[in-house]
Amino acid sequence: MSDSSADFSRFHCPTPLATHETIQLAHGGGGRLMRQLINEVFLPAFRREGDTEGLRQPPHDSAEIRLGDGTRMAFTTDAFVVSPLFFPGGDIGKLAVFGTVNDLAMSGAKPLWLSASFIIEEGLPMEILSQIVRSMREAADEASVRIIAGDTKVVDRNKGDGLYISTTGLGWIPEDVHISPAHIRPGDKVILSGDIGRHGIAIMSVREGLQFDNALPSDCAPLHRIVRAMVKHNARAVHCLRDLTRGGLATALNELAQDAHVGFVIDESRITVMPPVASACEMLGLDPLYVANEGRFVAIVSPEAADDLLEVMRGQGEAVGLQIIGEVRAQPAGVVELRTAYGSSRILDWLSGEQMPRIC
Amino acid sequence: MSDSSADFSRFHCPTPLATHETIQLAHGGGGRLMRQLINEVFLPAFRREGDTEGLRQPPHDSAEIRLGDGTRMAFTTDAFVVSPLFFPGGDIGKLAVFGTVNDLAMSGAKPLWLSASFIIEEGLPMEILSQIVRSMREAADEASVRIIAGDTKVVDRNKGDGLYISTTGLGWIPEDVHISPAHIRPGDKVILSGDIGRHGIAIMSVREGLQFDNALPSDCAPLHRIVRAMVKHNARAVHCLRDLTRGGLATALNELAQDAHVGFVIDESRITVMPPVASACEMLGLDPLYVANEGRFVAIVSPEAADDLLEVMRGQGEAVGLQIIGEVRAQPAGVVELRTAYGSSRILDWLSGEQMPRIC
């Protein structure tokens, strides 16, 4: 019981922003304002001396705990406030289990145990709650984790929205696994694990009452098996992993670029957006690169191992959109450049404001 | 990484109750309806074969995780929805840290790491959030735990109530510590750690806009140091611990009686209720035995060690109301009998319905 790295330490904000005096929806959106909130409110309160010094312990999806015998555990928490509670391909319960499982997986950890706390609005039909709880158990079984601790609170009508769930996960990090933005190197390849934008569009389609032709379900899925196959094949070559939740692919790459002090060049033609998702995005005025996913991630890997790792990932059943989409370069640090199919290029910036509230 | 005992397994409901088709406030109140909810909805979904067989792994405030090398960890989660956010003697942040620290302490664990997830209502003043987050850091420092993982979500106006916080704690259980309802024996003494009812009355005083003469602050405090002193003195004599949160002393004793299949005889004259709390209870029509505390617990200990343990507890600074209040008997199992100062006796039953919603 000796050491731990804090995942609050991930937060730096490069440029000062106008300060809001009250919380805005965009403070929860995964973009620039959320980083500012964490940088200015949470980080100063929770960090300790040494937490954020240089690249020794850069930001990550979960905190690392080192036990007395050297065993390393990953520890992570997430609140789920998705609206509506049910959507094509999933529900808040499945999301709450897989979301936390995936944060553990992004550390290369084997997910083991989960806790779940429920904040229920008075008046929620018992049958809805039962259905969501059963869905959590199914998701836990699918991900081979156990939900072993829980709590229930009830709030008055109009002080909630049916149900909010917070899950916290604990997993075991194998000895040879060292996955962190600190290990990203210029020349590394960027692998994208599948087509993007499906979760966000699945939510928006229900929320806005839209009927899309050939609508696709959310990509909501556990990622630990594909990660396990990768690290089993070549743990040293897997430098960093990041799932593409709030803020989508563009936000994940910007976070990594900032935290690892590197740049990315991404080839737009190698990013897959399925036609129904692309047309929904067009209709809603959304950029699929910023739309949330719940079963997709990027892997930053050694260039010489990239093709092999791609084959290993294909062997796990993912196929559509699984591609090497770009690479890491030393300069300009913090910048994500997107090369378009037409030979031009543009900077993929942070999301400003809120694109889609309460997506997870 | 092999074994764990689930704290969902604590829930049995002795008598069938009318089933509600929607969630009521009382489902979160810590009384009979909450047990029913967990018994009928959560337990069937989350338990696995063997979890609830007999007394081998009876219910407790946190789940026990057994690592590969035999190390035992305690793992627990709590949602905090207290209204108002600030009250005499504390705020939701302090409560969220100490509440989870105390659940770990009730397993005899040394609290080590916490995660915190925040569900913030759009429009919450930034200064309020900052103040609460600073209060969490102070509480974490006071309890020698680190908040190492976090998450922030924002919900629309009127879909929350300022701020909800879920904390999850992880602690280390020393080798010689075995604290569980399974270890309660007839003849054991019941020690109450202090005067009762202050937290509930502190909340009610603000909520109802009541001004009580000589009002007392909440008893909100971390309990791990007093527990540590007890187990250091005589770990084998400390059979079970339970903090007196939602539902108060009466509920805690009923839970233990049911889960350990024993009875309790409690001497009412040995229970301290401070005069301002007693008069507030009278005015509000509340029974202090059912009012929530956030820094009080009962210890069920070997009769021969009870006086020594009482001295050890006194040495930790608690004094007012720290008393042996009764003892365990074999029969009638599941029943808590209160002997009054007048020589009569009454059964302390489960709380039916909701006495005080959103007290923690």
CSV table of N, CA, C and O in Angstrom, one decimal, chain A residues 1 4 6-8 20-24 28 42 45-48 51 63 65 67 69 77-79 112-113 115 117-118 123-126 133 137 141 145-156 158-160 164 166 168 172 246 358, chain B residues 1 4 6-8 20-24 28 42 45 47-48 51 63 65 67 69 77-79 112-113 115 117-118 123-126 133 137 141 145-156 158-160 164 166 168 172 246 358:
chain,number,residue,atom,x,y,z
A,1,MET,N,0.9,-1.2,0.0
A,1,MET,CA,0.0,0.0,0.0
A,1,MET,C,0.9,1.2,0.0
A,1,MET,O,1.2,1.8,1.0
A,4,SER,N,0.5,5.7,-5.7
A,4,SER,CA,-0.6,5.8,-6.6
A,4,SER,C,-0.4,7.0,-7.5
A,4,SER,O,0.2,8.0,-7.2
A,6,ALA,N,-2.5,9.8,-9.8
A,6,ALA,CA,-3.8,10.4,-9.8
A,6,ALA,C,-4.2,10.7,-11.2
A,6,ALA,O,-3.5,11.2,-12.0
A,7,ASP,N,-5.5,10.3,-11.6
A,7,ASP,CA,-5.9,10.7,-12.9
A,7,ASP,C,-6.5,12.1,-13.0
A,7,ASP,O,-6.9,12.5,-14.0
A,8,PHE,N,-6.6,12.8,-11.8
A,8,PHE,CA,-6.9,14.2,-11.9
A,8,PHE,C,-5.7,14.9,-12.5
A,8,PHE,O,-5.9,16.1,-12.9
A,20,HIS,N,-16.6,31.2,-16.4
A,20,HIS,CA,-18.0,31.2,-16.1
A,20,HIS,C,-18.2,31.3,-14.6
A,20,HIS,O,-17.5,30.6,-13.9
A,21,GLU,N,-19.2,32.0,-14.2
A,21,GLU,CA,-19.5,32.0,-12.8
A,21,GLU,C,-20.5,30.9,-12.3
A,21,GLU,O,-20.6,30.7,-11.2
A,22,THR,N,-21.1,30.3,-13.3
A,22,THR,CA,-21.9,29.1,-13.0
A,22,THR,C,-21.6,28.0,-13.9
A,22,THR,O,-21.0,28.2,-15.0
A,23,ILE,N,-22.0,26.8,-13.5
A,23,ILE,CA,-21.8,25.6,-14.3
A,23,ILE,C,-22.7,25.6,-15.6
A,23,ILE,O,-23.9,25.9,-15.5
A,24,GLN,N,-22.0,25.4,-16.7
A,24,GLN,CA,-22.8,25.3,-18.0
A,24,GLN,C,-22.8,23.8,-18.4
A,24,GLN,O,-22.0,23.0,-18.0
A,28,GLY,N,-19.6,19.7,-18.9
A,28,GLY,CA,-19.6,18.2,-18.8
A,28,GLY,C,-19.5,17.6,-20.2
A,28,GLY,O,-19.6,16.4,-20.3
A,42,PHE,N,-11.0,21.2,-9.8
A,42,PHE,CA,-10.7,19.9,-9.2
A,42,PHE,C,-9.2,19.7,-8.9
A,42,PHE,O,-8.7,19.3,-7.9
A,45,ALA,N,-7.5,21.5,-6.0
A,45,ALA,CA,-7.9,20.9,-4.7
A,45,ALA,C,-7.4,19.5,-4.4
A,45,ALA,O,-7.0,19.2,-3.3
A,46,PHE,N,-7.3,18.7,-5.5
A,46,PHE,CA,-7.0,17.3,-5.2
A,46,PHE,C,-5.6,16.9,-5.5
A,46,PHE,O,-5.1,15.8,-5.0
A,47,ARG,N,-4.8,17.6,-6.3
A,47,ARG,CA,-3.5,17.2,-6.5
A,47,ARG,C,-2.6,17.4,-5.3
A,47,ARG,O,-2.8,18.2,-4.5
A,48,ARG,N,-1.5,16.6,-5.4
A,48,ARG,CA,-0.5,16.8,-4.3
A,48,ARG,C,0.9,17.0,-5.0
A,48,ARG,O,1.0,16.8,-6.2
A,51,ASP,N,2.5,15.2,-8.2
A,51,ASP,CA,1.6,14.5,-9.0
A,51,ASP,C,1.7,14.8,-10.5
A,51,ASP,O,1.6,14.0,-11.4
A,63,ALA,N,-6.6,5.7,-12.5
A,63,ALA,CA,-5.5,5.9,-11.6
A,63,ALA,C,-4.8,4.6,-11.4
A,63,ALA,O,-5.4,3.5,-11.4
A,65,ILE,N,-2.7,2.2,-8.8
A,65,ILE,CA,-2.4,2.0,-7.4
A,65,ILE,C,-1.3,0.9,-7.3
A,65,ILE,O,-1.4,-0.1,-8.0
A,67,LEU,N,0.5,-1.7,-4.8
A,67,LEU,CA,0.3,-2.3,-3.5
A,67,LEU,C,1.7,-2.7,-3.0
A,67,LEU,O,2.7,-2.6,-3.7
A,69,ASP,N,3.3,-5.3,-2.4
A,69,ASP,CA,4.2,-6.4,-3.0
A,69,ASP,C,4.5,-6.0,-4.5
A,69,ASP,O,4.9,-6.9,-5.2
A,77,THR,N,-13.5,5.8,-12.0
A,77,THR,CA,-14.9,6.0,-11.7
A,77,THR,C,-15.5,6.8,-12.8
A,77,THR,O,-14.9,7.6,-13.5
A,78,ASP,N,-16.8,6.6,-13.0
A,78,ASP,CA,-17.6,7.4,-14.0
A,78,ASP,C,-19.0,7.6,-13.5
A,78,ASP,O,-19.6,6.6,-13.0
A,79,ALA,N,-19.6,8.7,-13.8
A,79,ALA,CA,-21.0,8.9,-13.6
A,79,ALA,C,-21.7,8.8,-14.9
A,79,ALA,O,-21.2,9.3,-15.9
A,112,LEU,N,-11.9,-6.4,-12.9
A,112,LEU,CA,-12.3,-7.5,-11.9
A,112,LEU,C,-13.6,-7.2,-11.2
A,112,LEU,O,-14.5,-8.0,-11.1
A,113,TRP,N,-13.5,-6.0,-10.5
A,113,TRP,CA,-14.7,-5.7,-9.6
A,113,TRP,C,-15.2,-4.3,-9.9
A,113,TRP,O,-14.5,-3.4,-10.2
A,115,SER,N,-18.2,-1.3,-8.4
A,115,SER,CA,-19.3,-0.9,-7.5
A,115,SER,C,-20.3,0.0,-8.3
A,115,SER,O,-19.9,0.5,-9.3
A,117,SER,N,-23.4,2.9,-7.7
A,117,SER,CA,-24.3,3.7,-6.9
A,117,SER,C,-25.4,4.3,-7.7
A,117,SER,O,-25.2,4.8,-8.8
A,118,PHE,N,-26.6,4.2,-7.2
A,118,PHE,CA,-27.8,4.6,-7.9
A,118,PHE,C,-28.5,5.8,-7.3
A,118,PHE,O,-28.8,5.8,-6.1
A,123,GLY,N,-40.7,8.2,-8.3
A,123,GLY,CA,-41.7,8.0,-9.4
A,123,GLY,C,-41.2,7.1,-10.5
A,123,GLY,O,-41.9,6.8,-11.4
A,124,LEU,N,-39.9,6.8,-10.5
A,124,LEU,CA,-39.4,5.9,-11.6
A,124,LEU,C,-40.1,4.6,-11.5
A,124,LEU,O,-40.2,3.9,-10.4
A,125,PRO,N,-40.7,4.1,-12.6
A,125,PRO,CA,-41.4,2.8,-12.5
A,125,PRO,C,-40.4,1.7,-12.1
A,125,PRO,O,-39.3,1.6,-12.6
A,126,MET,N,-40.8,0.9,-11.2
A,126,MET,CA,-40.0,-0.2,-10.7
A,126,MET,C,-39.5,-1.1,-11.8
A,126,MET,O,-38.4,-1.6,-11.8
A,133,VAL,N,-31.2,-2.9,-14.1
A,133,VAL,CA,-30.3,-3.6,-13.2
A,133,VAL,C,-30.0,-5.0,-13.8
A,133,VAL,O,-28.9,-5.5,-13.7
A,137,ARG,N,-26.3,-6.7,-14.9
A,137,ARG,CA,-25.8,-8.0,-14.6
A,137,ARG,C,-25.3,-8.7,-15.9
A,137,ARG,O,-24.3,-9.3,-15.9
A,141,ASP,N,-21.6,-9.9,-16.7
A,141,ASP,CA,-21.2,-11.3,-17.0
A,141,ASP,C,-20.4,-11.3,-18.4
A,141,ASP,O,-19.4,-12.0,-18.5
A,145,VAL,N,-16.8,-9.3,-15.1
A,145,VAL,CA,-16.5,-8.6,-13.8
A,145,VAL,C,-17.7,-8.8,-12.9
A,145,VAL,O,-18.8,-9.3,-13.3
A,146,ARG,N,-17.4,-8.6,-11.6
A,146,ARG,CA,-18.5,-8.7,-10.6
A,146,ARG,C,-18.8,-7.4,-10.0
A,146,ARG,O,-18.0,-6.6,-9.6
A,147,ILE,N,-20.1,-7.1,-9.9
A,147,ILE,CA,-20.6,-5.9,-9.2
A,147,ILE,C,-20.8,-6.3,-7.7
A,147,ILE,O,-21.7,-7.1,-7.4
A,148,ILE,N,-19.9,-5.9,-6.8
A,148,ILE,CA,-19.8,-6.4,-5.5
A,148,ILE,C,-20.2,-5.4,-4.4
A,148,ILE,O,-20.3,-5.7,-3.2
A,149,ALA,N,-20.4,-4.1,-4.8
A,149,ALA,CA,-20.8,-3.2,-3.8
A,149,ALA,C,-21.8,-2.2,-4.4
A,149,ALA,O,-21.7,-1.9,-5.6
A,150,GLY,N,-22.7,-1.7,-3.6
A,150,GLY,CA,-23.7,-0.8,-4.2
A,150,GLY,C,-24.3,0.1,-3.2
A,150,GLY,O,-24.2,-0.1,-2.0
A,151,ASP,N,-25.0,1.2,-3.7
A,151,ASP,CA,-25.8,2.1,-2.8
A,151,ASP,C,-26.9,2.6,-3.6
A,151,ASP,O,-26.9,2.7,-4.8
A,152,THR,N,-28.0,2.9,-2.9
A,152,THR,CA,-29.2,3.5,-3.5
A,152,THR,C,-29.6,4.7,-2.8
A,152,THR,O,-29.8,4.7,-1.6
A,153,LYS,N,-29.8,5.8,-3.5
A,153,LYS,CA,-30.5,7.0,-2.9
A,153,LYS,C,-31.6,7.4,-3.8
A,153,LYS,O,-31.6,7.2,-5.0
A,154,VAL,N,-32.7,8.0,-3.1
A,154,VAL,CA,-33.8,8.4,-3.9
A,154,VAL,C,-33.9,9.9,-3.7
A,154,VAL,O,-33.8,10.4,-2.6
A,155,VAL,N,-34.2,10.7,-4.8
A,155,VAL,CA,-34.3,12.1,-4.7
A,155,VAL,C,-35.8,12.5,-5.2
A,155,VAL,O,-36.4,11.7,-5.9
A,156,ASP,N,-36.2,13.6,-4.7
A,156,ASP,CA,-37.6,14.0,-5.0
A,156,ASP,C,-37.8,14.2,-6.5
A,156,ASP,O,-36.9,14.4,-7.3
A,158,ASN,N,-38.4,15.8,-10.0
A,158,ASN,CA,-37.9,17.0,-10.6
A,158,ASN,C,-36.5,17.4,-10.0
A,158,ASN,O,-36.1,18.6,-10.2
A,159,LYS,N,-35.9,16.5,-9.3
A,159,LYS,CA,-34.5,16.7,-8.8
A,159,LYS,C,-33.6,15.7,-9.4
A,159,LYS,O,-32.5,15.5,-8.9
A,160,GLY,N,-34.1,15.0,-10.3
A,160,GLY,CA,-33.3,14.0,-11.0
A,160,GLY,C,-33.9,13.8,-12.4
A,160,GLY,O,-34.7,14.6,-12.8
A,164,TYR,N,-29.6,8.1,-12.4
A,164,TYR,CA,-28.2,8.3,-12.6
A,164,TYR,C,-27.4,7.1,-12.0
A,164,TYR,O,-27.8,6.7,-10.9
A,166,SER,N,-23.5,5.8,-10.9
A,166,SER,CA,-22.0,5.9,-10.9
A,166,SER,C,-21.4,4.6,-10.7
A,166,SER,O,-21.8,3.9,-9.7
A,168,THR,N,-17.7,2.4,-10.3
A,168,THR,CA,-16.2,2.5,-10.0
A,168,THR,C,-15.6,1.1,-10.2
A,168,THR,O,-16.2,0.1,-9.9
A,172,TRP,N,-6.7,-5.4,-12.5
A,172,TRP,CA,-5.3,-5.8,-12.2
A,172,TRP,C,-4.4,-5.5,-13.5
A,172,TRP,O,-4.8,-5.9,-14.6
A,246,ARG,N,-16.9,11.0,-24.7
A,246,ARG,CA,-17.3,12.4,-24.9
A,246,ARG,C,-16.3,13.2,-25.7
A,246,ARG,O,-15.2,13.2,-25.4
A,358,ARG,N,-25.2,15.1,-22.2
A,358,ARG,CA,-25.8,13.9,-21.6
A,358,ARG,C,-25.8,12.7,-22.5
A,358,ARG,O,-26.8,12.0,-22.7
B,1,MET,N,-6.0,-12.4,-7.0
B,1,MET,CA,-7.3,-11.9,-7.6
B,1,MET,C,-8.3,-13.1,-7.6
B,1,MET,O,-8.4,-13.7,-8.6
B,4,SER,N,-14.2,-12.6,-3.5
B,4,SER,CA,-14.8,-11.4,-3.0
B,4,SER,C,-16.1,-11.8,-2.3
B,4,SER,O,-16.8,-12.7,-2.7
B,6,ALA,N,-19.9,-10.1,-1.5
B,6,ALA,CA,-20.7,-9.0,-2.0
B,6,ALA,C,-21.4,-8.4,-0.8
B,6,ALA,O,-22.0,-9.1,0.0
B,7,ASP,N,-21.5,-7.0,-0.8
B,7,ASP,CA,-22.3,-6.4,0.2
B,7,ASP,C,-23.7,-6.2,-0.2
B,7,ASP,O,-24.6,-5.8,0.5
B,8,PHE,N,-24.1,-6.6,-1.4
B,8,PHE,CA,-25.5,-6.7,-1.8
B,8,PHE,C,-26.1,-7.9,-1.1
B,8,PHE,O,-27.4,-8.0,-1.0
B,20,HIS,N,-44.7,-1.6,-4.4
B,20,HIS,CA,-45.0,-0.4,-5.1
B,20,HIS,C,-44.6,-0.5,-6.5
B,20,HIS,O,-43.6,-1.1,-6.9
B,21,GLU,N,-45.3,0.1,-7.4
B,21,GLU,CA,-45.0,0.0,-8.8
B,21,GLU,C,-44.0,1.1,-9.3
B,21,GLU,O,-43.5,1.1,-10.4
B,22,THR,N,-43.9,2.1,-8.4
B,22,THR,CA,-42.9,3.2,-8.7
B,22,THR,C,-42.0,3.4,-7.5
B,22,THR,O,-42.4,3.0,-6.3
B,23,ILE,N,-40.9,4.0,-7.7
B,23,ILE,CA,-40.0,4.3,-6.6
B,23,ILE,C,-40.6,5.4,-5.7
B,23,ILE,O,-41.0,6.5,-6.2
B,24,GLN,N,-40.5,5.2,-4.4
B,24,GLN,CA,-41.0,6.2,-3.4
B,24,GLN,C,-39.7,6.8,-2.7
B,24,GLN,O,-38.7,6.1,-2.7
B,28,GLY,N,-35.4,5.1,-0.4
B,28,GLY,CA,-34.0,5.5,-0.1
B,28,GLY,C,-33.7,5.8,1.3
B,28,GLY,O,-32.7,6.4,1.7
B,42,PHE,N,-32.2,-5.5,-6.6
B,42,PHE,CA,-30.8,-5.5,-6.8
B,42,PHE,C,-30.2,-6.9,-6.5
B,42,PHE,O,-29.4,-7.4,-7.3
B,45,ALA,N,-30.6,-9.6,-9.1
B,45,ALA,CA,-29.8,-9.4,-10.3
B,45,ALA,C,-28.3,-9.6,-10.1
B,45,ALA,O,-27.6,-10.1,-10.9
B,47,ARG,N,-26.5,-10.9,-7.2
B,47,ARG,CA,-25.9,-12.0,-6.4
B,47,ARG,C,-25.5,-13.2,-7.3
B,47,ARG,O,-26.1,-13.4,-8.4
B,48,ARG,N,-24.6,-14.0,-6.8
B,48,ARG,CA,-24.2,-15.2,-7.5
B,48,ARG,C,-24.4,-16.4,-6.6
B,48,ARG,O,-24.5,-16.2,-5.4
B,51,ASP,N,-23.2,-16.7,-2.7
B,51,ASP,CA,-23.0,-15.4,-2.0
B,51,ASP,C,-23.8,-15.3,-0.7
B,51,ASP,O,-23.3,-14.7,0.3
B,63,ALA,N,-17.6,-4.5,0.8
B,63,ALA,CA,-17.3,-5.8,0.2
B,63,ALA,C,-15.9,-6.1,0.5
B,63,ALA,O,-15.1,-5.2,0.6
B,65,ILE,N,-12.5,-8.0,-0.7
B,65,ILE,CA,-11.8,-8.5,-1.9
B,65,ILE,C,-10.5,-9.2,-1.4
B,65,ILE,O,-9.8,-8.7,-0.6
B,67,LEU,N,-7.0,-10.7,-2.6
B,67,LEU,CA,-6.0,-10.7,-3.7
B,67,LEU,C,-5.3,-12.0,-3.7
B,67,LEU,O,-5.4,-12.8,-2.7
B,69,ASP,N,-2.2,-12.9,-3.2
B,69,ASP,CA,-1.3,-13.2,-2.1
B,69,ASP,C,-2.0,-13.2,-0.7
B,69,ASP,O,-1.3,-13.3,0.3
B,77,THR,N,-19.1,1.8,-1.8
B,77,THR,CA,-19.5,3.0,-2.5
B,77,THR,C,-20.7,3.6,-1.9
B,77,THR,O,-21.5,2.9,-1.3
B,78,ASP,N,-20.9,4.9,-2.0
B,78,ASP,CA,-22.0,5.6,-1.5
B,78,ASP,C,-22.3,6.8,-2.4
B,78,ASP,O,-21.4,7.5,-2.9
B,79,ALA,N,-23.6,7.0,-2.6
B,79,ALA,CA,-24.1,8.2,-3.3
B,79,ALA,C,-24.5,9.2,-2.2
B,79,ALA,O,-25.1,8.8,-1.2
B,112,LEU,N,-7.6,4.0,2.3
B,112,LEU,CA,-6.4,4.4,1.5
B,112,LEU,C,-6.8,5.4,0.4
B,112,LEU,O,-6.2,6.4,0.2
B,113,TRP,N,-7.6,4.9,-0.5
B,113,TRP,CA,-7.9,5.6,-1.7
B,113,TRP,C,-9.4,5.8,-2.0
B,113,TRP,O,-10.2,4.9,-1.6
B,115,SER,N,-12.4,7.4,-4.9
B,115,SER,CA,-12.7,8.1,-6.2
B,115,SER,C,-14.0,8.9,-5.9
B,115,SER,O,-14.7,8.7,-4.9
B,117,SER,N,-17.2,10.9,-8.1
B,117,SER,CA,-17.9,11.3,-9.3
B,117,SER,C,-19.0,12.3,-9.0
B,117,SER,O,-19.7,12.2,-8.0
B,118,PHE,N,-19.0,13.4,-9.8
B,118,PHE,CA,-19.8,14.6,-9.5
B,118,PHE,C,-20.9,14.7,-10.6
B,118,PHE,O,-20.6,14.6,-11.8
B,123,GLY,N,-26.0,25.6,-13.9
B,123,GLY,CA,-26.3,26.8,-13.1
B,123,GLY,C,-25.8,26.8,-11.7
B,123,GLY,O,-25.9,27.9,-11.0
B,124,LEU,N,-25.2,25.7,-11.2
B,124,LEU,CA,-24.6,25.7,-9.9
B,124,LEU,C,-23.5,26.8,-9.9
B,124,LEU,O,-22.6,26.8,-10.8
B,125,PRO,N,-23.5,27.7,-8.9
B,125,PRO,CA,-22.4,28.7,-8.9
B,125,PRO,C,-21.0,28.0,-8.7
B,125,PRO,O,-20.9,27.1,-7.9
B,126,MET,N,-20.1,28.5,-9.5
B,126,MET,CA,-18.7,27.9,-9.5
B,126,MET,C,-18.1,28.0,-8.1
B,126,MET,O,-17.4,27.1,-7.7
B,133,VAL,N,-15.4,21.2,-3.1
B,133,VAL,CA,-14.2,20.4,-3.5
B,133,VAL,C,-13.1,20.7,-2.5
B,133,VAL,O,-12.4,19.7,-2.2
B,137,ARG,N,-11.1,17.9,0.0
B,137,ARG,CA,-9.6,17.8,0.1
B,137,ARG,C,-9.2,17.8,1.6
B,137,ARG,O,-8.4,17.0,2.1
B,141,ASP,N,-7.5,14.9,3.7
B,141,ASP,CA,-6.3,15.0,4.5
B,141,ASP,C,-6.5,14.6,5.9
B,141,ASP,O,-5.7,13.9,6.5
B,145,VAL,N,-6.6,9.9,3.5
B,145,VAL,CA,-6.9,9.2,2.3
B,145,VAL,C,-6.6,10.1,1.1
B,145,VAL,O,-6.5,11.3,1.3
B,146,ARG,N,-6.4,9.5,-0.1
B,146,ARG,CA,-6.2,10.3,-1.3
B,146,ARG,C,-7.3,10.1,-2.2
B,146,ARG,O,-7.8,9.0,-2.5
B,147,ILE,N,-7.8,11.2,-2.8
B,147,ILE,CA,-8.8,11.1,-3.9
B,147,ILE,C,-8.1,11.1,-5.2
B,147,ILE,O,-7.4,12.0,-5.6
B,148,ILE,N,-8.0,9.9,-5.8
B,148,ILE,CA,-7.1,9.7,-6.9
B,148,ILE,C,-7.8,9.5,-8.3
B,148,ILE,O,-7.2,9.5,-9.3
B,149,ALA,N,-9.1,9.4,-8.3
B,149,ALA,CA,-9.8,9.3,-9.5
B,149,ALA,C,-11.2,10.1,-9.5
B,149,ALA,O,-11.8,10.1,-8.4
B,150,GLY,N,-11.6,10.6,-10.6
B,150,GLY,CA,-12.8,11.4,-10.5
B,150,GLY,C,-13.5,11.5,-11.9
B,150,GLY,O,-12.9,11.1,-12.9
B,151,ASP,N,-14.7,12.0,-11.9
B,151,ASP,CA,-15.4,12.2,-13.1
B,151,ASP,C,-16.5,13.3,-12.9
B,151,ASP,O,-16.9,13.5,-11.7
B,152,THR,N,-16.8,14.0,-13.9
B,152,THR,CA,-17.7,15.1,-13.8
B,152,THR,C,-18.8,15.0,-14.9
B,152,THR,O,-18.4,14.9,-16.1
B,153,LYS,N,-20.0,15.1,-14.5
B,153,LYS,CA,-21.1,15.2,-15.5
B,153,LYS,C,-22.0,16.3,-15.2
B,153,LYS,O,-22.1,16.7,-14.0
B,154,VAL,N,-22.6,17.0,-16.2
B,154,VAL,CA,-23.5,18.1,-15.9
B,154,VAL,C,-24.8,17.7,-16.5
B,154,VAL,O,-24.9,17.2,-17.6
B,155,VAL,N,-25.9,18.0,-15.7
B,155,VAL,CA,-27.2,17.7,-16.1
B,155,VAL,C,-28.0,19.0,-16.2
B,155,VAL,O,-27.7,20.0,-15.6
B,156,ASP,N,-29.0,19.0,-17.1
B,156,ASP,CA,-29.8,20.3,-17.3
B,156,ASP,C,-30.5,20.8,-16.0
B,156,ASP,O,-30.7,20.0,-15.1
B,158,ASN,N,-33.2,21.7,-13.3
B,158,ASN,CA,-34.3,20.9,-12.9
B,158,ASN,C,-34.2,19.4,-13.1
B,158,ASN,O,-35.2,18.7,-13.1
B,159,LYS,N,-33.0,18.9,-13.4
B,159,LYS,CA,-32.8,17.5,-13.5
B,159,LYS,C,-31.8,17.1,-12.5
B,159,LYS,O,-31.3,15.9,-12.5
B,160,GLY,N,-31.5,18.0,-11.6
B,160,GLY,CA,-30.6,17.7,-10.5
B,160,GLY,C,-31.0,18.6,-9.3
B,160,GLY,O,-32.1,19.2,-9.3
B,164,TYR,N,-24.7,16.2,-6.8
B,164,TYR,CA,-24.7,14.9,-6.1
B,164,TYR,C,-23.3,14.4,-6.3
B,164,TYR,O,-22.6,14.6,-7.3
B,166,SER,N,-20.9,10.8,-5.8
B,166,SER,CA,-20.7,9.4,-5.4
B,166,SER,C,-19.2,9.2,-5.1
B,166,SER,O,-18.4,9.5,-5.9
B,168,THR,N,-16.3,6.2,-3.9
B,168,THR,CA,-16.0,4.8,-3.7
B,168,THR,C,-14.7,4.7,-3.0
B,168,THR,O,-13.7,5.5,-3.3
B,172,TRP,N,-7.3,-1.2,3.2
B,172,TRP,CA,-6.6,-2.5,3.5
B,172,TRP,C,-7.0,-3.0,4.8
B,172,TRP,O,-7.1,-2.3,5.8
B,246,ARG,N,-28.4,6.4,7.8
B,246,ARG,CA,-29.8,6.4,7.5
B,246,ARG,C,-30.6,5.4,8.4
B,246,ARG,O,-30.2,4.3,8.5
B,358,ARG,N,-33.3,12.4,2.1
B,358,ARG,CA,-32.1,13.1,1.6
B,358,ARG,C,-31.3,13.7,2.8
B,358,ARG,O,-30.9,14.8,2.8
